[in-house]
Amino acid sequence: MDRILKEYILGDMIARYYLDEEQHVGLELYPGDMPVPKNPGKRAKLDAMVQIKLAGDIYNGAYAPGNTLRNGESTDRLRYKSQEVIMEGDSQTILTCLWDERGYEVRHSLEWEKGQTWVEMWNELLNESRFPIEVEMISSFSLTGISPYLEGDGHNQVMVHRLMSRWSQEGRLTSQTMEELQLDTSWSREAVRCERFGQVGSLPVNRYFPFLAMEDKKNHVFWGVQLAHGASWQMEIYRVDENIAISGGLSDREFGHWMKTVRPGESFVTPKAIGTVCRTDSVDILTKRLTDAGQKAADEGPDPEQDLPMVFNEYCTTWGCPSHENIRKILESIKEKGFSYFVIDCGWYKEAGVPWDISMGDYHVSRELFPEGLEKTVKAIKEAGLKPGIWFEIENVGKASMAYQMEEHLLHLDGRVLTTTRRRFWDMNDPWVEEYLTERVIGLLKKYGFEYMKIDYNDTIGMGCDGYESIGEGLRKNVEKSYEFLEKVKREIPGIVLENCASGGHRLEPRFMAATSMASFSDAHECEEIPIIAANLHRAILPRQSQIWAVVREQDSLKRIAYSVINTFLGRLCLSGDVTKLDKKQWEVIELGMSFYKKIIPVIKSGQSYRFGPDVASIRHPEGWQAVVRIGEDGEKACVILHTFDGSLSEQIEIPLPPGCPVDVIEVYSDTREEVFVKNNVFRYRPKENRKAVAVLLKRI
């Protein structure tokens, strides 16, 4: 019989530690306002809160090998040693030590700070034996007891929620029952059932987001976790009996080609996991509790970023061929429009006749595009009242660059230079590479006085590289050095604004987000599906950090321009396109939109989002409608961002406003006069056109 080792009240959550007769420890999170039965009566063994697999130890049986490395001999050998609470100001860390009699110890940390709606979890493995150990898997977190409120196996009552991602289709929510994933128990309650998923490579959002939510539908309880890691990762949903456990962290040997040697006296620390639990009917409330973990880093970012200023990026104006002349013309069109940043995107370094996407790496300013150097262009940007920004792809080199031939400083796989169609990759652990990038990147930023850097990353290393005990460890080490270089940039140039871009939105994980001020939400620059992707991302990152593009064309109708501008109200406004060719009426629509954006900045910066509308079956051919209601943190303002797509239109769209939402309509923005009204806390709008956008400001009067 398992007994409760200890319970801790963590705001509106409770962490309960279990101890079985063999001194294994399990960890359960549950809502503070929903007591859990001390003995829920499930036919289940305790599932350990640290999952680890060492090479040479016995694998779990019951059809586990190839599906999971959980619950083998290495995990079974870990026994309870001690637990203490470390207090530091308003923060407390519950440190639980587990030991293996062979001389290994794992220190499991769960950290919570007063006022937080989440916890952070991670593990540290210490080798105190006389021999090196080879780690094939070690979790960052492992939670058991999902769901303790359901009798038996809880059949048809537990949902699995994941955020899928493809290029320019980021963040689609998928929801499946345990039974749809074939995770219901076997008749004997002995066969392992496991759904192991994640991604392999240096684009952490290149299949799924590092996110998992589990829902007890009957009792309206959600558990959610995000991983803060920019390389290969995995999550697992596991059961053999009437219990369900979830775990995750670095991709293991089977899934991500990762092994790590920890020598005597050494230790290894896993990436952090952010976890939460709450009672709610809405996945949107659950995800806000997770994304709010990024607010502290955003609040501590550069001062100008606290007002969410507007960005102009010339990429969709010049398409990778910026020059002093075309930038001068753009500045004439946009100065005094209210933008804060002007970003020179890719191509400023390219030679005549060579595409921008195969020539990055050398980073010499193009004499053809900037015959008088960048000094004159940067001066023009500043004279127009904007802060200058510039694009780099720091970690990769294009096949037309001289850097592409510097093979001794590039990553290798199987003894050969690791090469994709158009790129190779710097060895970020090579001191020569750090010196080179310090000169070419930080040196250029300092020389010209750039205050903003867009950091792109347009390929993936894949499963890993040579030079370490495993190719997966090589990948991890390389990405760790990328994080370190970002910190060096910020130390060398205090106050610089960093934009996180990776083929648009493929590095939208908590650690890269914490290291940067904002991120490119996607590469869907001119697509009808932009608002769908932008709304999806409210569940993954803070809207205040989600830079959304409005690309305007001279042939665009006023309706299309308003649609594009309203998209940006789901995050940060970034304008691009044919700004030198727009007429007065087109600019009037844009400027009215920018004025509206400024009014809802407090709501974007901090608030609760709710998505309404039918599911979108095809993101490339959307039908129906979508609305996002976002309520500001203080409850004084809210906005409704509504889009219609193709297909038949509803006679009337009705949205039940969430509790606490203001109901007084203050302003409506679109290309035409649109009537909306709120009655009995229901927002109503009669759509008349497909592909139409309307933004509404609500306020408490």
XYZ file of C-alpha atoms in Angstrom:
701
model
C 0.000 0.000 0.000
C 1.396 3.411 -1.012
C 1.493 6.087 1.663
C 1.640 9.861 1.404
C 5.174 11.074 2.037
C 4.286 14.762 2.077
C 1.865 17.320 0.620
C 2.695 20.919 -0.246
C 0.240 23.741 -0.937
C 1.498 25.741 -3.927
C -1.007 28.546 -4.476
C -4.096 26.910 -5.965
C -2.226 23.643 -6.578
C -1.158 20.811 -4.298
C 1.882 18.593 -4.856
C 1.545 15.184 -3.232
C 4.520 12.832 -2.908
C 3.814 9.107 -2.501
C 6.096 6.435 -1.073
C 5.588 2.710 -1.619
C 6.844 -0.209 0.490
C 10.007 -0.471 -1.628
C 10.813 3.245 -1.062
C 9.971 4.387 -4.583
C 8.589 7.948 -4.832
C 5.732 9.159 -7.026
C 4.548 12.737 -7.616
C 0.991 13.900 -8.192
C -0.359 17.418 -8.839
C -3.977 18.263 -8.229
C -6.118 21.411 -7.794
C -6.173 22.810 -4.295
C -9.968 23.121 -4.295
C -10.482 19.438 -5.220
C -9.266 17.079 -2.491
C -7.969 13.765 -3.775
C -8.896 10.536 -2.017
C -5.926 9.388 0.039
C -6.413 5.891 -1.344
C -8.274 6.227 -4.643
C -8.620 2.456 -4.867
C -7.168 1.969 -8.328
C -5.607 -1.326 -9.249
C -2.234 0.239 -9.965
C 1.404 0.318 -8.917
C 3.144 3.533 -7.978
C 4.760 5.199 -11.012
C 8.129 6.788 -10.170
C 8.646 10.549 -10.386
C 12.117 10.096 -11.898
C 12.447 8.003 -15.037
C 15.960 6.950 -15.967
C 17.650 4.273 -18.059
C 21.359 3.443 -17.776
C 23.130 1.395 -20.419
C 23.476 -2.220 -19.368
C 20.512 -2.209 -17.019
C 17.500 -4.415 -17.637
C 14.807 -2.982 -19.896
C 11.168 -2.989 -18.931
C 9.401 -5.952 -20.510
C 5.761 -6.293 -21.530
C 6.496 -5.048 -25.063
C 8.149 -1.830 -23.856
C 11.478 -1.921 -25.778
C 11.222 0.206 -28.892
C 8.230 2.030 -27.421
C 9.627 3.387 -24.166
C 12.619 3.228 -21.846
C 10.503 3.978 -18.777
C 10.283 1.784 -15.694
C 13.245 -0.490 -16.269
C 15.848 -1.600 -13.749
C 17.481 1.851 -13.473
C 14.222 3.458 -12.359
C 13.383 0.581 -10.045
C 16.744 0.885 -8.237
C 16.146 4.531 -7.255
C 14.985 4.641 -3.630
C 13.964 7.489 -1.358
C 16.821 9.159 0.528
C 15.613 12.547 1.770
C 13.410 15.563 1.125
C 13.850 19.189 2.125
C 12.363 22.572 1.278
C 14.741 25.361 0.324
C 13.284 28.854 0.777
C 14.621 31.917 -1.016
C 12.419 35.002 -0.725
C 8.984 34.112 -2.108
C 10.379 31.051 -3.869
C 10.481 27.515 -2.514
C 12.170 24.474 -3.982
C 11.171 20.987 -2.884
C 14.358 18.940 -3.251
C 13.859 15.185 -3.180
C 16.940 12.970 -3.233
C 16.805 9.437 -4.587
C 19.723 7.041 -4.516
C 20.959 3.891 -6.188
C 23.161 1.681 -3.989
C 25.675 1.493 -6.853
C 26.663 5.094 -6.092
C 24.301 7.246 -8.137
C 21.957 9.924 -6.857
C 19.178 11.880 -8.562
C 18.065 15.191 -7.072
C 14.555 16.068 -8.181
C 13.631 19.743 -7.909
C 10.139 21.229 -7.936
C 10.204 25.024 -7.688
C 7.284 27.350 -7.045
C 7.131 31.076 -6.336
C 4.295 32.850 -4.561
C 1.661 34.023 -7.029
C 2.639 31.571 -9.771
C 0.103 29.300 -11.424
C 2.784 26.820 -12.450
C 5.773 24.917 -11.111
C 9.146 24.172 -12.662
C 10.642 20.683 -12.461
C 14.034 19.250 -13.354
C 16.475 16.506 -12.314
C 20.182 16.419 -11.550
C 22.061 13.113 -11.816
C 25.232 12.816 -9.720
C 27.710 10.012 -10.204
C 29.359 9.308 -6.856
C 30.561 5.866 -7.872
C 34.033 4.871 -9.090
C 32.907 4.163 -12.641
C 31.462 6.205 -15.521
C 27.799 5.629 -16.309
C 26.091 5.908 -19.675
C 22.652 7.489 -19.523
C 20.185 6.453 -22.224
C 17.242 8.405 -20.828
C 16.499 10.746 -17.944
C 13.258 12.647 -17.521
C 12.809 16.300 -16.648
C 9.430 15.514 -15.096
C 7.147 12.563 -14.432
C 3.654 12.932 -12.980
C 1.374 10.132 -11.887
C -2.269 9.865 -10.841
C -4.115 11.029 -13.946
C -6.883 11.094 -12.986
C -7.251 10.313 -9.257
C -10.920 11.341 -9.409
C -11.936 8.600 -11.851
C -12.783 5.094 -10.789
C -11.053 2.173 -12.440
C -9.364 2.945 -15.742
C -11.493 6.048 -16.421
C -12.437 4.785 -19.861
C -13.729 7.404 -22.312
C -13.113 10.174 -19.778
C -9.474 11.166 -20.378
C -8.493 13.383 -23.303
C -4.991 14.002 -24.683
C -4.342 17.479 -26.095
C -1.294 18.299 -28.227
C -0.176 21.221 -30.394
C 0.978 20.076 -33.820
C 3.238 22.094 -36.077
C 4.341 22.164 -39.695
C 6.067 24.970 -41.549
C 3.595 27.863 -41.876
C 0.950 25.795 -40.051
C 2.061 26.154 -36.453
C 0.093 25.302 -33.344
C -2.903 23.234 -34.436
C -4.662 21.742 -31.393
C -5.416 18.038 -31.633
C -7.558 16.329 -29.019
C -7.939 12.554 -28.763
C -9.212 10.121 -26.191
C -6.852 7.650 -24.601
C -8.790 4.943 -26.429
C -8.246 6.612 -29.819
C -4.519 6.402 -29.108
C -4.914 2.750 -28.057
C -3.835 3.606 -24.540
C -6.645 1.784 -22.794
C -5.463 -0.971 -20.489
C -4.926 -4.524 -21.642
C -7.209 -7.264 -20.315
C -4.404 -8.503 -18.082
C -3.228 -5.033 -16.922
C 0.340 -6.121 -17.703
C 1.144 -4.927 -21.232
C 2.838 -1.532 -21.580
C 0.832 1.145 -23.372
C 2.883 4.200 -24.331
C 2.537 7.145 -26.687
C 6.016 8.634 -27.078
C 6.112 11.745 -29.267
C 8.278 14.788 -29.855
C 10.759 15.954 -32.462
C 14.347 15.220 -33.468
C 16.605 18.067 -34.552
C 17.402 21.703 -33.867
C 13.919 23.047 -34.702
C 12.031 22.213 -31.491
C 8.640 23.022 -33.045
C 9.026 20.987 -36.221
C 6.260 18.433 -35.636
C 4.779 19.094 -32.246
C 5.200 21.893 -29.756
C 6.917 20.665 -26.568
C 3.509 20.674 -24.877
C 1.078 18.120 -23.488
C -2.251 18.486 -21.711
C -4.384 15.770 -20.154
C -8.047 16.328 -19.343
C -10.398 14.530 -16.981
C -13.647 15.368 -18.797
C -15.940 14.125 -16.065
C -14.378 16.198 -13.285
C -13.192 19.141 -15.429
C -9.530 18.925 -14.451
C -6.588 19.677 -16.750
C -2.902 18.854 -16.315
C -0.414 20.614 -18.625
C 3.337 20.650 -19.256
C 5.766 22.546 -21.489
C 9.445 21.705 -21.995
C 12.051 24.467 -22.167
C 14.491 22.944 -24.637
C 15.606 23.879 -28.136
C 16.858 20.534 -29.440
C 15.411 17.007 -29.602
C 12.755 16.347 -26.966
C 10.044 13.855 -26.120
C 6.871 13.455 -24.079
C 5.335 10.153 -23.008
C 1.855 9.063 -21.949
C 2.249 5.737 -20.163
C 0.144 3.089 -18.517
C 0.107 -0.611 -17.718
C -2.807 -0.624 -15.288
C -5.537 1.731 -14.108
C -3.105 4.589 -13.542
C -1.947 7.057 -16.210
C 1.461 8.761 -15.986
C 3.079 11.413 -18.157
C 6.770 12.230 -18.441
C 9.185 14.019 -20.727
C 12.493 15.712 -21.318
C 15.414 15.104 -23.623
C 14.818 12.645 -26.444
C 16.196 9.300 -25.342
C 18.519 6.838 -27.076
C 15.716 5.133 -28.957
C 13.832 8.257 -29.987
C 16.526 10.906 -30.364
C 19.908 9.116 -30.595
C 20.914 10.596 -27.230
C 23.280 9.108 -24.672
C 25.335 10.910 -22.067
C 28.404 9.682 -20.178
C 28.580 10.963 -16.608
C 31.995 10.283 -15.106
C 32.794 9.832 -11.417
C 32.340 13.113 -9.576
C 30.369 14.666 -12.455
C 26.704 15.556 -12.691
C 24.157 16.230 -15.403
C 21.143 18.553 -15.199
C 18.092 18.078 -17.398
C 16.175 20.859 -19.168
C 13.363 22.394 -17.153
C 9.710 21.469 -17.475
C 6.876 23.876 -16.669
C 3.810 22.165 -15.214
C 0.383 23.092 -13.907
C -3.019 21.690 -12.949
C -6.410 23.386 -12.658
C -10.135 22.816 -12.608
C -11.686 24.302 -15.751
C -13.683 23.470 -18.852
C -11.317 25.404 -21.132
C -7.980 24.372 -22.540
C -7.354 28.109 -23.063
C -7.323 28.694 -19.296
C -4.905 25.794 -18.833
C -2.492 27.077 -21.485
C -2.449 30.614 -20.072
C -1.236 29.196 -16.771
C 1.729 27.725 -18.657
C 2.531 30.660 -20.962
C 2.417 33.076 -18.027
C 5.703 31.484 -16.967
C 7.261 33.689 -19.674
C 5.953 36.975 -18.289
C 8.851 37.510 -15.881
C 11.497 37.335 -18.618
C 9.389 39.572 -20.868
C 8.928 42.106 -18.061
C 12.685 42.146 -17.511
C 13.364 42.734 -21.225
C 14.476 46.011 -22.810
C 12.524 49.081 -21.694
C 11.141 49.958 -25.170
C 9.576 46.507 -25.390
C 7.284 47.124 -22.438
C 5.003 49.254 -24.645
C 4.871 46.636 -27.456
C 5.979 49.100 -30.159
C 5.232 48.507 -33.836
C 7.770 47.044 -36.249
C 8.419 47.662 -39.926
C 10.331 44.883 -41.695
C 11.272 45.381 -45.344
C 11.487 41.672 -46.299
C 8.132 41.498 -48.078
C 8.939 44.819 -49.718
C 12.345 43.989 -51.208
C 12.232 40.157 -51.025
C 15.799 39.663 -49.863
C 17.325 42.513 -51.850
C 17.458 45.544 -49.546
C 19.538 48.512 -50.634
C 20.208 52.011 -49.447
C 18.051 53.373 -52.257
C 14.963 51.244 -51.679
C 15.230 51.663 -47.896
C 15.371 55.439 -48.366
C 12.140 55.317 -50.367
C 10.459 53.099 -47.773
C 11.459 55.485 -44.989
C 9.856 58.382 -46.849
C 6.585 56.460 -46.869
C 6.520 55.235 -43.270
C 8.250 57.918 -41.211
C 5.999 59.605 -38.677
C 3.524 56.714 -38.928
C 4.300 55.525 -35.412
C 6.743 52.670 -36.012
C 9.581 52.173 -33.538
C 11.801 49.611 -35.323
C 12.958 49.393 -38.928
C 14.441 45.974 -39.667
C 16.799 45.370 -42.579
C 16.106 41.737 -43.341
C 18.128 39.130 -45.231
C 20.226 39.903 -48.302
C 22.161 42.962 -47.141
C 25.378 40.917 -47.536
C 24.744 39.177 -50.859
C 26.738 39.557 -54.058
C 25.155 40.321 -57.424
C 23.392 37.315 -58.894
C 23.651 35.208 -55.729
C 20.419 34.492 -53.779
C 20.353 35.592 -50.160
C 19.505 32.116 -48.858
C 22.748 30.476 -50.003
C 25.185 33.286 -49.234
C 24.851 33.879 -45.499
C 27.871 33.307 -43.288
C 30.557 35.750 -44.445
C 28.557 38.868 -43.602
C 30.391 41.523 -45.576
C 28.156 44.451 -46.401
C 27.211 44.370 -50.096
C 29.013 47.131 -51.986
C 26.457 46.930 -54.766
C 23.442 47.378 -52.484
C 25.122 49.789 -50.071
C 27.824 51.584 -52.079
C 28.492 54.044 -49.254
C 28.327 51.376 -46.567
C 25.662 50.781 -43.959
C 26.552 53.973 -42.076
C 24.486 56.134 -44.404
C 21.506 53.782 -44.282
C 21.520 53.476 -40.499
C 21.757 57.256 -40.254
C 18.722 57.602 -42.505
C 16.749 55.168 -40.344
C 17.595 57.094 -37.193
C 16.831 60.447 -38.823
C 13.389 59.058 -39.682
C 12.869 58.481 -35.955
C 13.231 54.699 -35.958
C 15.551 52.253 -34.222
C 17.619 50.294 -36.778
C 17.522 46.505 -36.834
C 19.275 43.895 -38.950
C 18.929 40.194 -39.840
C 21.454 37.424 -39.162
C 21.379 33.660 -39.482
C 24.075 33.092 -36.909
C 24.386 29.308 -36.713
C 24.164 28.336 -40.401
C 26.196 29.102 -43.534
C 25.055 29.082 -47.163
C 26.701 27.082 -49.920
C 27.742 30.204 -51.849
C 29.663 31.679 -48.904
C 33.354 31.321 -48.123
C 32.343 30.124 -44.650
C 30.804 27.039 -46.282
C 34.316 25.851 -47.138
C 35.707 26.255 -43.605
C 35.081 22.574 -42.953
C 37.229 22.247 -39.848
C 34.873 24.663 -38.054
C 31.612 23.091 -39.218
C 29.579 20.250 -37.756
C 30.287 16.729 -38.979
C 28.252 13.545 -38.995
C 29.881 10.161 -39.588
C 33.146 11.987 -40.256
C 31.691 14.087 -43.082
C 30.565 17.702 -43.075
C 26.898 17.777 -42.108
C 25.237 19.254 -45.184
C 21.651 19.921 -46.255
C 20.464 21.188 -49.642
C 21.542 24.775 -49.093
C 23.298 24.966 -45.721
C 25.970 23.752 -43.362
C 26.239 24.444 -39.637
C 28.839 26.124 -37.457
C 30.288 24.079 -34.618
C 29.113 26.427 -31.885
C 31.443 24.736 -29.357
C 34.511 25.646 -31.401
C 36.285 28.664 -29.767
C 37.312 29.850 -33.235
C 33.632 29.985 -34.269
C 32.691 32.006 -31.200
C 35.487 34.479 -31.979
C 34.417 34.632 -35.642
C 30.762 35.293 -34.756
C 31.756 37.812 -32.115
C 33.617 39.773 -34.781
C 31.141 39.373 -37.659
C 27.889 39.647 -35.709
C 28.475 41.533 -32.456
C 31.178 43.654 -34.070
C 28.855 44.739 -36.891
C 25.988 45.474 -34.492
C 28.269 47.697 -32.435
C 29.954 49.375 -35.385
C 26.731 50.620 -36.921
C 24.707 51.116 -33.753
C 21.977 48.553 -34.383
C 19.410 48.318 -31.590
C 17.504 45.269 -32.857
C 18.618 41.943 -34.272
C 16.424 39.402 -36.049
C 17.984 35.968 -35.522
C 16.843 33.514 -38.165
C 17.453 29.775 -38.415
C 16.274 28.119 -41.617
C 17.267 24.472 -41.384
C 17.711 21.689 -38.863
C 20.763 19.692 -37.850
C 18.600 16.606 -37.667
C 19.484 13.754 -35.321
C 22.875 15.177 -34.289
C 26.586 15.476 -34.955
C 29.970 13.935 -34.197
C 32.342 14.786 -31.383
C 30.503 13.535 -28.328
C 29.446 10.268 -26.731
C 26.351 10.290 -28.933
C 25.195 12.336 -31.883
C 22.150 13.435 -29.868
C 24.440 14.839 -27.198
C 26.344 16.668 -29.939
C 23.114 18.329 -31.003
C 22.245 19.267 -27.423
C 25.679 20.761 -26.791
C 25.519 22.788 -30.002
C 22.137 24.297 -29.132
C 23.349 25.063 -25.598
C 26.137 27.151 -27.122
C 23.590 29.001 -29.245
C 21.777 30.028 -26.049
C 25.112 31.176 -24.621
C 25.863 33.285 -27.676
C 22.510 35.077 -27.360
C 23.394 35.926 -23.774
C 26.764 37.235 -24.964
C 25.055 39.515 -27.468
C 22.875 40.946 -24.693
C 25.889 41.463 -22.404
C 27.923 43.166 -25.117
C 25.034 45.375 -26.301
C 22.805 46.167 -23.296
C 19.207 46.877 -24.227
C 19.310 45.276 -27.661
C 16.001 43.804 -28.831
C 16.315 40.226 -30.100
C 13.764 38.620 -32.421
C 13.565 34.834 -32.390
C 12.918 33.518 -35.893
C 13.388 29.979 -37.223
C 11.681 29.600 -40.580
C 9.046 31.669 -38.857
C 7.836 29.908 -35.722
C 9.989 26.826 -35.269
C 11.765 27.881 -32.087
C 8.702 28.862 -30.097
C 9.731 27.013 -26.938
C 10.018 28.600 -23.483
C 13.798 28.896 -23.293
C 14.312 30.609 -26.658
C 11.318 32.809 -25.877
C 12.826 33.818 -22.531
C 16.129 34.691 -24.244
C 14.490 37.020 -26.781
C 12.021 39.888 -26.800
C 9.642 38.545 -29.417
C 9.349 35.895 -32.105
C 8.238 35.618 -35.710
C 4.918 33.825 -35.333
C 5.144 32.030 -38.708
C 6.346 32.356 -42.294
C 2.729 32.610 -43.471
C 3.360 36.212 -44.464
C 0.451 36.861 -46.832
C -1.873 33.908 -46.264
C -5.566 33.875 -45.436
C -4.787 31.499 -42.577
C -2.670 33.998 -40.629
C -5.360 34.625 -37.958
C -5.819 30.883 -37.472
C -2.111 30.363 -36.788
C -1.890 33.519 -34.668
C -4.821 32.386 -32.526
C -3.304 28.902 -32.168
C -0.145 30.425 -30.762
C -1.979 32.018 -27.826
C -1.814 28.493 -26.385
C 1.961 28.247 -26.808
C 3.552 31.679 -26.280
C 2.630 35.086 -24.904
C 0.792 37.257 -27.470
C 3.044 40.139 -26.408
C 5.945 38.167 -27.913
C 4.163 36.968 -31.074
C 5.171 39.167 -33.993
C 2.470 38.939 -36.677
C 2.935 40.304 -40.175
C 0.552 42.528 -42.094
C 1.821 42.451 -45.677
C -0.011 45.004 -47.805
C -0.015 45.116 -51.601
C -0.868 47.984 -53.923
C -3.640 45.879 -55.503
C -5.183 45.016 -52.131
C -8.756 46.074 -51.528
C -9.538 48.024 -48.382
C -11.215 44.880 -47.039
C -8.049 42.854 -47.572
C -5.890 45.538 -45.945
C -8.129 45.657 -42.870
C -8.053 41.834 -42.717
C -4.237 41.894 -42.734
C -3.980 44.624 -40.112
C -6.536 43.000 -37.789
C -4.486 39.789 -37.889
C -1.741 41.612 -36.002
C -4.080 42.430 -33.109
C -3.581 38.810 -32.059
C 0.009 39.729 -31.148
C 2.633 42.305 -32.139
C 2.063 44.493 -35.188
C 4.669 44.188 -37.948
C 4.064 45.870 -41.327
C 5.678 45.069 -44.664
C 4.824 45.146 -48.349
C 4.202 47.764 -51.034
C 4.178 50.758 -48.706
C 5.716 53.060 -51.329
C 2.809 52.388 -53.729
C -0.270 52.701 -51.530
C -2.891 55.391 -52.081
C -4.384 57.690 -49.475
C -7.425 55.505 -48.717
C -5.272 52.437 -48.219
C -3.051 54.306 -45.779
C -6.106 55.619 -43.936
C -7.260 52.062 -43.240
C -3.776 51.083 -42.052
C -3.425 54.117 -39.803
C -6.847 53.593 -38.238
C -5.750 50.023 -37.544
C -2.491 51.144 -35.948
C -4.464 53.552 -33.764
C -6.733 50.682 -32.678
C -3.692 48.483 -31.960
C -2.283 51.080 -29.573
C -5.549 51.094 -27.609
C -5.469 47.345 -27.012
C -1.760 47.064 -26.122
C -2.523 46.537 -22.398
C -4.880 43.683 -23.327
C -2.309 42.075 -25.631
C 0.420 42.475 -23.026
C -1.373 40.623 -20.265
C -4.711 38.862 -20.405
C -6.737 35.708 -20.944
C -7.630 34.523 -24.452
C -10.578 32.368 -25.509
C -11.074 30.962 -29.000
C -14.566 30.577 -30.470
C -15.812 29.176 -33.756
C -16.027 25.860 -35.577
C -12.919 23.736 -36.032
C -10.986 24.590 -39.190
C -10.610 21.375 -41.176
C -8.158 22.720 -43.786
C -5.870 25.554 -42.821
C -5.084 26.265 -46.506
C -8.762 26.356 -47.445
C -10.482 27.579 -44.293
C -14.240 27.724 -44.007
C -16.494 29.147 -41.346
C -15.390 31.763 -38.845
C -13.125 32.349 -35.870
C -13.177 34.773 -32.977
C -10.693 35.367 -30.199
C -11.928 37.148 -27.102
C -9.058 38.451 -24.996
C -9.756 39.990 -21.613
C -7.140 42.278 -20.083
C -5.608 41.232 -16.786
C -7.379 43.995 -14.850
C -10.753 43.220 -16.452
C -11.251 46.822 -17.579
C -10.761 46.209 -21.316
C -11.208 43.359 -23.749
C -11.070 42.901 -27.490
C -12.885 40.644 -29.917
C -10.911 39.731 -33.047
C -13.274 38.111 -35.548
C -12.615 36.672 -39.013
C -14.888 35.043 -41.534
C -13.445 32.595 -44.037
C -14.916 30.816 -47.054
C -18.079 28.725 -47.201
C -21.612 29.581 -46.170
C -21.981 32.418 -43.691
C -23.885 32.118 -40.442
C -26.918 34.362 -40.291
C -25.663 35.615 -36.958
C -22.520 34.868 -34.985
C -23.157 34.665 -31.264
C -20.362 34.468 -28.727
C -21.102 33.988 -25.021
C -18.618 36.333 -23.380
C -16.517 34.684 -20.656
C -17.027 35.641 -17.015
C -15.498 38.990 -16.133
C -15.501 40.286 -19.712
C -16.507 43.948 -20.189
C -19.681 44.339 -22.280
C -19.697 47.959 -23.449
C -18.714 48.424 -27.105
C -16.300 51.357 -27.352
C -14.879 51.080 -30.868
C -15.231 48.873 -33.942
C -12.515 48.690 -36.596
C -12.866 47.248 -40.101
C -12.798 48.530 -43.677
C -16.508 49.393 -43.527
C -18.945 50.421 -40.826
C -19.910 47.250 -38.951
C -22.575 46.891 -36.312
C -21.993 44.660 -33.328
C -23.794 44.586 -30.017
C -23.747 42.812 -26.689
C -26.951 41.723 -24.984
C -27.196 39.533 -21.923
C -23.417 38.963 -22.060
C -23.644 37.569 -25.599
C -21.659 39.241 -28.376
C -23.594 39.329 -31.679
C -22.508 40.105 -35.228
C -24.245 39.543 -38.574
C -21.590 38.653 -41.164
C -22.177 39.850 -44.708
C -18.947 38.856 -46.468
C -16.430 36.042 -46.613
C -12.787 36.800 -45.814
C -13.777 39.701 -43.633
C -12.226 40.870 -40.363
C -13.689 42.964 -37.569
C -12.026 44.119 -34.350
C -14.034 45.333 -31.375
C -12.852 47.106 -28.244
C -14.922 46.421 -25.135
C -14.588 48.415 -21.942
C -16.075 48.414 -18.491
C -17.992 51.666 -17.959
